[in-house]
mmCIF file of C-alpha atoms in Angstrom:
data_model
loop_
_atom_site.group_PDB
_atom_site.id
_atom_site.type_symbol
_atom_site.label_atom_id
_atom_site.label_comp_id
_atom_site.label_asym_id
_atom_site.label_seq_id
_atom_site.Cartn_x
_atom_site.Cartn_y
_atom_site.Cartn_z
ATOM 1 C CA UNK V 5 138.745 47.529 97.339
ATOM 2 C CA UNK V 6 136.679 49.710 95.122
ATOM 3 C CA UNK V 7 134.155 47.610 93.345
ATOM 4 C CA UNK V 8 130.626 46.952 91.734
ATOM 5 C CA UNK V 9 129.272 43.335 92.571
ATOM 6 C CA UNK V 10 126.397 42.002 90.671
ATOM 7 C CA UNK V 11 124.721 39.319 91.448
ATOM 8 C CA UNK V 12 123.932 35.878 89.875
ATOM 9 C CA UNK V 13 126.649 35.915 88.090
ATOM 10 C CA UNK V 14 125.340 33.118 85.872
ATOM 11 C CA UNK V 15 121.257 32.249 85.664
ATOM 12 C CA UNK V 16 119.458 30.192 84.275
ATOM 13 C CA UNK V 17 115.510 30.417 84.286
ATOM 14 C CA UNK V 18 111.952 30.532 82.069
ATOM 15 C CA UNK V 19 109.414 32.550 80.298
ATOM 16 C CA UNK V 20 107.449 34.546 82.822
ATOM 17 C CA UNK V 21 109.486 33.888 86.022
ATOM 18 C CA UNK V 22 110.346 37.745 87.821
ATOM 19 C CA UNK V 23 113.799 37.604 88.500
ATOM 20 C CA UNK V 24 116.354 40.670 90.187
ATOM 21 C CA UNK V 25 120.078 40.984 89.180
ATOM 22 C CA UNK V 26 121.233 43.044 92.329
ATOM 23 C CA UNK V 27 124.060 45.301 92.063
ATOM 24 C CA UNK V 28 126.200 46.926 94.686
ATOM 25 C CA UNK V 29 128.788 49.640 94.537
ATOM 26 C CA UNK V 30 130.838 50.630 97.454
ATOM 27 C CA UNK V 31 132.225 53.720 96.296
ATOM 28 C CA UNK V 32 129.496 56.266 97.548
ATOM 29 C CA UNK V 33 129.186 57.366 93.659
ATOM 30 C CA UNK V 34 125.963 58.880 92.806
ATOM 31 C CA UNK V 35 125.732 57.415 89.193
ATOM 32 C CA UNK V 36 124.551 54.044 88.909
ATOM 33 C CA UNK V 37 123.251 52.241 85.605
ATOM 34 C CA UNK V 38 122.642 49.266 83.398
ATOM 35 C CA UNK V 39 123.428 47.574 80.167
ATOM 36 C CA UNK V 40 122.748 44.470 77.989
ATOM 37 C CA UNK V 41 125.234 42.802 75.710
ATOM 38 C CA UNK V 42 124.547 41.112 72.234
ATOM 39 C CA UNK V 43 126.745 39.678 69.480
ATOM 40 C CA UNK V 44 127.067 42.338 66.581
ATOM 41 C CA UNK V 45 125.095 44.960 68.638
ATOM 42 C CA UNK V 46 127.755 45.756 70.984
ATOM 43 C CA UNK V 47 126.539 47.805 74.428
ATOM 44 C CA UNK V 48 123.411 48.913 74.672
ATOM 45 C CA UNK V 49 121.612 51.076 78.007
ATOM 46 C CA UNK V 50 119.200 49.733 79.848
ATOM 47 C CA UNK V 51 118.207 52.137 82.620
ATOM 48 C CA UNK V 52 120.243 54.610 84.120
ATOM 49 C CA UNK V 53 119.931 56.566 87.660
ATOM 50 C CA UNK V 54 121.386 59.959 88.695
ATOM 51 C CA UNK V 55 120.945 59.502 92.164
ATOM 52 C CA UNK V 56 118.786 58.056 94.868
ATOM 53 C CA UNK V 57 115.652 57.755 93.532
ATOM 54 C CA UNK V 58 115.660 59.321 90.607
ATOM 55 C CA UNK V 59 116.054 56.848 87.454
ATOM 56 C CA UNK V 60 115.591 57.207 83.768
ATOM 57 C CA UNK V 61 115.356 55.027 80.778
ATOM 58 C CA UNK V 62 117.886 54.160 78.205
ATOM 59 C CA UNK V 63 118.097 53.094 75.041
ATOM 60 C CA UNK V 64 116.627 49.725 75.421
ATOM 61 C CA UNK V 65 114.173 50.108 78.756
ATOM 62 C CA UNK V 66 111.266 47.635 77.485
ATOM 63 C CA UNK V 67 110.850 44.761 79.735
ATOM 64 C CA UNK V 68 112.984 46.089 82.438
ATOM 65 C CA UNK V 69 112.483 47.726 85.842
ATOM 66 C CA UNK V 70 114.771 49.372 88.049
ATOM 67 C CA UNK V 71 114.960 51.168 91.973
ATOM 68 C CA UNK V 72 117.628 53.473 93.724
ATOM 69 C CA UNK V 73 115.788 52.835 97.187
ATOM 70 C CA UNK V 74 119.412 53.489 98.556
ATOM 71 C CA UNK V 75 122.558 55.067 97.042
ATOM 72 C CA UNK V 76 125.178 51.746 96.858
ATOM 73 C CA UNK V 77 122.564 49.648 95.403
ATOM 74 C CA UNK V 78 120.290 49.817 91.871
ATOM 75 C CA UNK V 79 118.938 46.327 91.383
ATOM 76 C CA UNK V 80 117.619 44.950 87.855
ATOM 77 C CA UNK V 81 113.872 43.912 87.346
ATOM 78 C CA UNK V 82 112.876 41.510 85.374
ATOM 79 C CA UNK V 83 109.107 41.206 86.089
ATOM 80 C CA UNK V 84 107.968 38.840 82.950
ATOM 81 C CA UNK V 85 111.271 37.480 81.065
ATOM 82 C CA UNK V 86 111.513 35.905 78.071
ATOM 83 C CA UNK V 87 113.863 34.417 75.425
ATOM 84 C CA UNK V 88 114.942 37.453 74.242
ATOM 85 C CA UNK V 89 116.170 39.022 77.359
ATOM 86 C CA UNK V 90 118.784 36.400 77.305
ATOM 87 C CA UNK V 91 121.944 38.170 77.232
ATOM 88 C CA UNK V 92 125.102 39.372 78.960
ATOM 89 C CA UNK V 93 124.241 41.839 81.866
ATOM 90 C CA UNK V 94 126.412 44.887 83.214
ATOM 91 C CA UNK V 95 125.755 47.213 86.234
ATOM 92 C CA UNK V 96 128.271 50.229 86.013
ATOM 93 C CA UNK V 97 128.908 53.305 88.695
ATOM 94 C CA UNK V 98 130.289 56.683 88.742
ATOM 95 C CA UNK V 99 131.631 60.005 90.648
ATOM 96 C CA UNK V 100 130.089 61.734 87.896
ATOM 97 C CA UNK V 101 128.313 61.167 84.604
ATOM 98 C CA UNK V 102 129.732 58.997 82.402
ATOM 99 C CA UNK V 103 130.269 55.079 83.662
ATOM 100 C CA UNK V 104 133.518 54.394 84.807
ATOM 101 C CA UNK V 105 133.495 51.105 87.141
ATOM 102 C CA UNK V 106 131.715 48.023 85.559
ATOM 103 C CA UNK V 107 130.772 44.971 87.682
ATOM 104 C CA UNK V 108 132.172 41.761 85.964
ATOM 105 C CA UNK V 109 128.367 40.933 84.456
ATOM 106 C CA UNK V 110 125.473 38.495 84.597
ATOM 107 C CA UNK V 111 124.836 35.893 81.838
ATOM 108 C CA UNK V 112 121.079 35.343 81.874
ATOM 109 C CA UNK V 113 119.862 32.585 79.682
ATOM 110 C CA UNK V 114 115.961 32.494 79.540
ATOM 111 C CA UNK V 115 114.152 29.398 77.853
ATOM 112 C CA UNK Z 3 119.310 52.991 63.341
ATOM 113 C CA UNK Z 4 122.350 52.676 64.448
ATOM 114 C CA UNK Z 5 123.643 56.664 65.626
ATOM 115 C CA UNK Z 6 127.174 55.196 66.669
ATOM 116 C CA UNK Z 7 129.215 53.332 64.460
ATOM 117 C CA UNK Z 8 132.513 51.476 64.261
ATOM 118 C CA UNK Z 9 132.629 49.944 60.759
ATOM 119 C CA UNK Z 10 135.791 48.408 61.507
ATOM 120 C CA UNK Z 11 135.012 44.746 63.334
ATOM 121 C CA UNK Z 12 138.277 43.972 63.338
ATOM 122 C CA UNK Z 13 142.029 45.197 63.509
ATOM 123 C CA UNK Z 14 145.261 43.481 63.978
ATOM 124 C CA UNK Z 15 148.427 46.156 64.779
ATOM 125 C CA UNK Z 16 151.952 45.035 65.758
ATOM 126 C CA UNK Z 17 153.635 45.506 68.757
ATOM 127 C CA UNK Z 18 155.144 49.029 69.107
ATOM 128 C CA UNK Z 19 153.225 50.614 66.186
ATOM 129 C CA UNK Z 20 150.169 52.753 66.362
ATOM 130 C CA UNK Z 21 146.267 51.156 66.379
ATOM 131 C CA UNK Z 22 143.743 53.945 65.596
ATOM 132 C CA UNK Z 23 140.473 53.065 65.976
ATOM 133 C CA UNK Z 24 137.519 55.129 64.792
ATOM 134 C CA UNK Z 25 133.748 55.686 65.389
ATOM 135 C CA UNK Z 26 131.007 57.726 63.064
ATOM 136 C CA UNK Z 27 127.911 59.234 64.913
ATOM 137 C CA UNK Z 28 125.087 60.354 62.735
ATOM 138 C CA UNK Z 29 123.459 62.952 65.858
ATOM 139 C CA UNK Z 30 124.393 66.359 65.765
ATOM 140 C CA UNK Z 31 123.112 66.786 69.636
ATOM 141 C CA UNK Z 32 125.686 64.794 70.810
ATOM 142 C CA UNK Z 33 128.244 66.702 72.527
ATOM 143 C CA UNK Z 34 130.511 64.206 74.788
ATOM 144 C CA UNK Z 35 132.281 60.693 74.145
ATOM 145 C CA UNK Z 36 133.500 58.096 75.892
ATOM 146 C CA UNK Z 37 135.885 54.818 74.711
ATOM 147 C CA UNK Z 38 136.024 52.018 76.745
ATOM 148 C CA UNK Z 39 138.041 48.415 76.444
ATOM 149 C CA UNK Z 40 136.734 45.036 76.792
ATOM 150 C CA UNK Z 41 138.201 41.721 77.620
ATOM 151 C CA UNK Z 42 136.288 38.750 77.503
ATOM 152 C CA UNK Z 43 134.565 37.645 80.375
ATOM 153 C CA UNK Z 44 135.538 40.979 82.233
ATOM 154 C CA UNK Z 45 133.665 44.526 82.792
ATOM 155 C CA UNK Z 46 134.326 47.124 80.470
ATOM 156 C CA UNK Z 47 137.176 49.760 81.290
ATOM 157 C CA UNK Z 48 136.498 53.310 81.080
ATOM 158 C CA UNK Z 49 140.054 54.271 78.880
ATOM 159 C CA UNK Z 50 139.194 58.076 78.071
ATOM 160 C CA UNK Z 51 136.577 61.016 77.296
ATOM 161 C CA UNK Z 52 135.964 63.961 75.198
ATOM 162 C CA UNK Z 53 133.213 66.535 75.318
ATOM 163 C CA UNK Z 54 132.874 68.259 71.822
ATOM 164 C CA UNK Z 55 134.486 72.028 72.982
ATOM 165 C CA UNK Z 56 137.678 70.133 72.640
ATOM 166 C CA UNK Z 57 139.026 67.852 69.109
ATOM 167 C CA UNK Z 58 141.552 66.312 71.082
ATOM 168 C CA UNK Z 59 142.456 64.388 74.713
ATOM 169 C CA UNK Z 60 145.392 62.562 76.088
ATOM 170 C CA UNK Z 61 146.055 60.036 78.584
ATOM 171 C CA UNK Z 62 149.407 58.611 77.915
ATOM 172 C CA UNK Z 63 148.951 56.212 75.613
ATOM 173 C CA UNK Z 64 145.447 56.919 74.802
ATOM 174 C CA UNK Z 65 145.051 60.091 72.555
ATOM 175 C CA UNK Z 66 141.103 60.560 71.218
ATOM 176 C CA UNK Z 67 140.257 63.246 67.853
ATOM 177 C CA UNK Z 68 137.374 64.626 67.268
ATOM 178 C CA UNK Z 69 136.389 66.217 64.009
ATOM 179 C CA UNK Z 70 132.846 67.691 65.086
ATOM 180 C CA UNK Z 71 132.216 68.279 60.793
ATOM 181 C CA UNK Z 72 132.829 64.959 60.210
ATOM 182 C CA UNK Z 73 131.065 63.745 62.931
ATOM 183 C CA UNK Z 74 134.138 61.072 63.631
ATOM 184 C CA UNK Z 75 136.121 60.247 66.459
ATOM 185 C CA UNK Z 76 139.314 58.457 66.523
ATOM 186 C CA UNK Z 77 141.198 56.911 69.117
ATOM 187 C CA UNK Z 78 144.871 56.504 68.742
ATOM 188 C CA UNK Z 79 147.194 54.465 70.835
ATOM 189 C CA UNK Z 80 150.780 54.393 70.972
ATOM 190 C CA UNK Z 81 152.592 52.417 71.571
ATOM 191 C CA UNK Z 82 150.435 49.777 71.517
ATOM 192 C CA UNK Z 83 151.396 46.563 73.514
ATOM 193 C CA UNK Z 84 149.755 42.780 73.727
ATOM 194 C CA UNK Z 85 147.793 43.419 76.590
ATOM 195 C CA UNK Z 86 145.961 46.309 74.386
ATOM 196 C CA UNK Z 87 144.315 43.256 72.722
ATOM 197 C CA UNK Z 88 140.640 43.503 73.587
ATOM 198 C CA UNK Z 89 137.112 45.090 71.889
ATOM 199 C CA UNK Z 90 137.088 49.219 72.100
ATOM 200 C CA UNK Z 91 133.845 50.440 72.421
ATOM 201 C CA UNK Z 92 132.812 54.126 71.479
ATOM 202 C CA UNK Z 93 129.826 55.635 73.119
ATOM 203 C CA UNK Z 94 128.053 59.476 72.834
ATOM 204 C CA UNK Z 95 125.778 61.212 73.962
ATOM 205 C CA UNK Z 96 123.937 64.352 74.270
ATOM 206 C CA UNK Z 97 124.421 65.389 77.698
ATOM 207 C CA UNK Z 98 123.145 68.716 77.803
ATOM 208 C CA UNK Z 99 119.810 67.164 76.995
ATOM 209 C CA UNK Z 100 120.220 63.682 78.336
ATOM 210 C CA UNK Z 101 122.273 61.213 80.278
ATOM 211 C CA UNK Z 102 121.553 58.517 77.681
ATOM 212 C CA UNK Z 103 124.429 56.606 76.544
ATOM 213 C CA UNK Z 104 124.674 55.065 72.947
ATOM 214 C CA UNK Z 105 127.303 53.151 72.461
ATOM 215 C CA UNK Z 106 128.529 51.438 69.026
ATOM 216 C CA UNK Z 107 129.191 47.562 68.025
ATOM 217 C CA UNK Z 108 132.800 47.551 69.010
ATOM 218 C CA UNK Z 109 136.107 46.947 67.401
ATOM 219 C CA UNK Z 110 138.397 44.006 68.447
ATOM 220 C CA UNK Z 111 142.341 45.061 67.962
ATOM 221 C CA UNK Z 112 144.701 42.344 68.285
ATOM 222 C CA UNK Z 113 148.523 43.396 69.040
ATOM 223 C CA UNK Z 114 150.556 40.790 68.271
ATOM 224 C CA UNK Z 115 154.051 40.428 68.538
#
């Protein structure tokens, strides 16, 4: 089955402890990237990546970090989090630009 | 500032009529545009695109405008049906410059019966 698996699903964790949200796809697509999800600001890109090894920032990159070591997987960084990183998580994936398959997200709650 | 928006929050439609939901863009440079759906605690779903050499797509249902001028998109679907209830989301950007993706606060359409 064609899918994007992120992993935790749920976390929660403190100020200043690094923390990776992996994600996997296992559809051989070449586009890969992230996004965060807040009340009344809808979707917003994190970090996107065309292909292995090459990456590029989105609209919201600051406090993230991100690596396409391999083509199925693109895991998130967190190296310092704090309180307002806390938020709903999505990895998506794609033939082509332009996400298509989302993973099912990561809620990260950061005290 | 916000370069995609969907003023509309909210929209309630009934069963077998048409929901249109639309999406202002304030950047000239972008050039392609994407809707997705949302249900809660799921993924978003890619529903349909549109790069700006075209003012019109259709997927079944799912018909998107675009009035390049105007700088508004619209998507239109018909009929709609319960399981349409979710939050659209809009999204642009200005591919021949950038794979950056902006999308806009979302609208949540109810269908109901």
């Amino acid at each position: 089955e064609a899918q994007v698996t992120q992993n935790p699903r749920y976390l929660i964790t403190v100020t200043g402890k690094k923390l990776t949200v992996t994600c996997s796809q296992n559809m051989n697509h070449e586009y890969m990237s992230w996004y965060r999800q807040d009340p009344g600001l809808g979707l917003r890109q994190i970090y996107y990546s065309m292909n292995v090894e090459v990456t590029d920032k989105g609209d919201v990159p600051e406090g993230y970090k991100v690596s396409r070591k391999e083509k199925r997987n693109f895991p998130l960084i967190l190296e310092s989090p704090s309180p307002n990183q806390t938020s709903l998580y999505f990895c998506a994936s794609s033939l082509s630009w332009g996400p298509q398959h989302f993973g099912d997200g990561t809620r990260l709650s950061i005290l | 500032d916000q370069q995609v928006k969907q003023n509309s929050p909210s929209l309630s439609v009934q069963e077998g009529r048409i929901s249109i939901l639309n999406c202002d863009y304030t950047n000239s440079m972008f050039d392609y545009f994407l809707w997705y759906k949302k249900y809660p605690a799921e993924g978003p779903t890619f529903l349909i695109s549109i790069s700006s050499i075209k003012d019109k797509n259709e997927d079944g249902r799912f018909t998107v405008f675009l009035n390049k001028s105007a700088k508004h998109l619209s998507l239109h679907i018909v009929p709609s049906q319960p399981g349409d209830s979710a939050v659209y989301f809009c999204a642009a950007s200005a591919k021949r410059n950038t794979d950056k993706l902006i999308f806009g606060t979302g609208t949540r359409l109810q269908v109901f019966p």
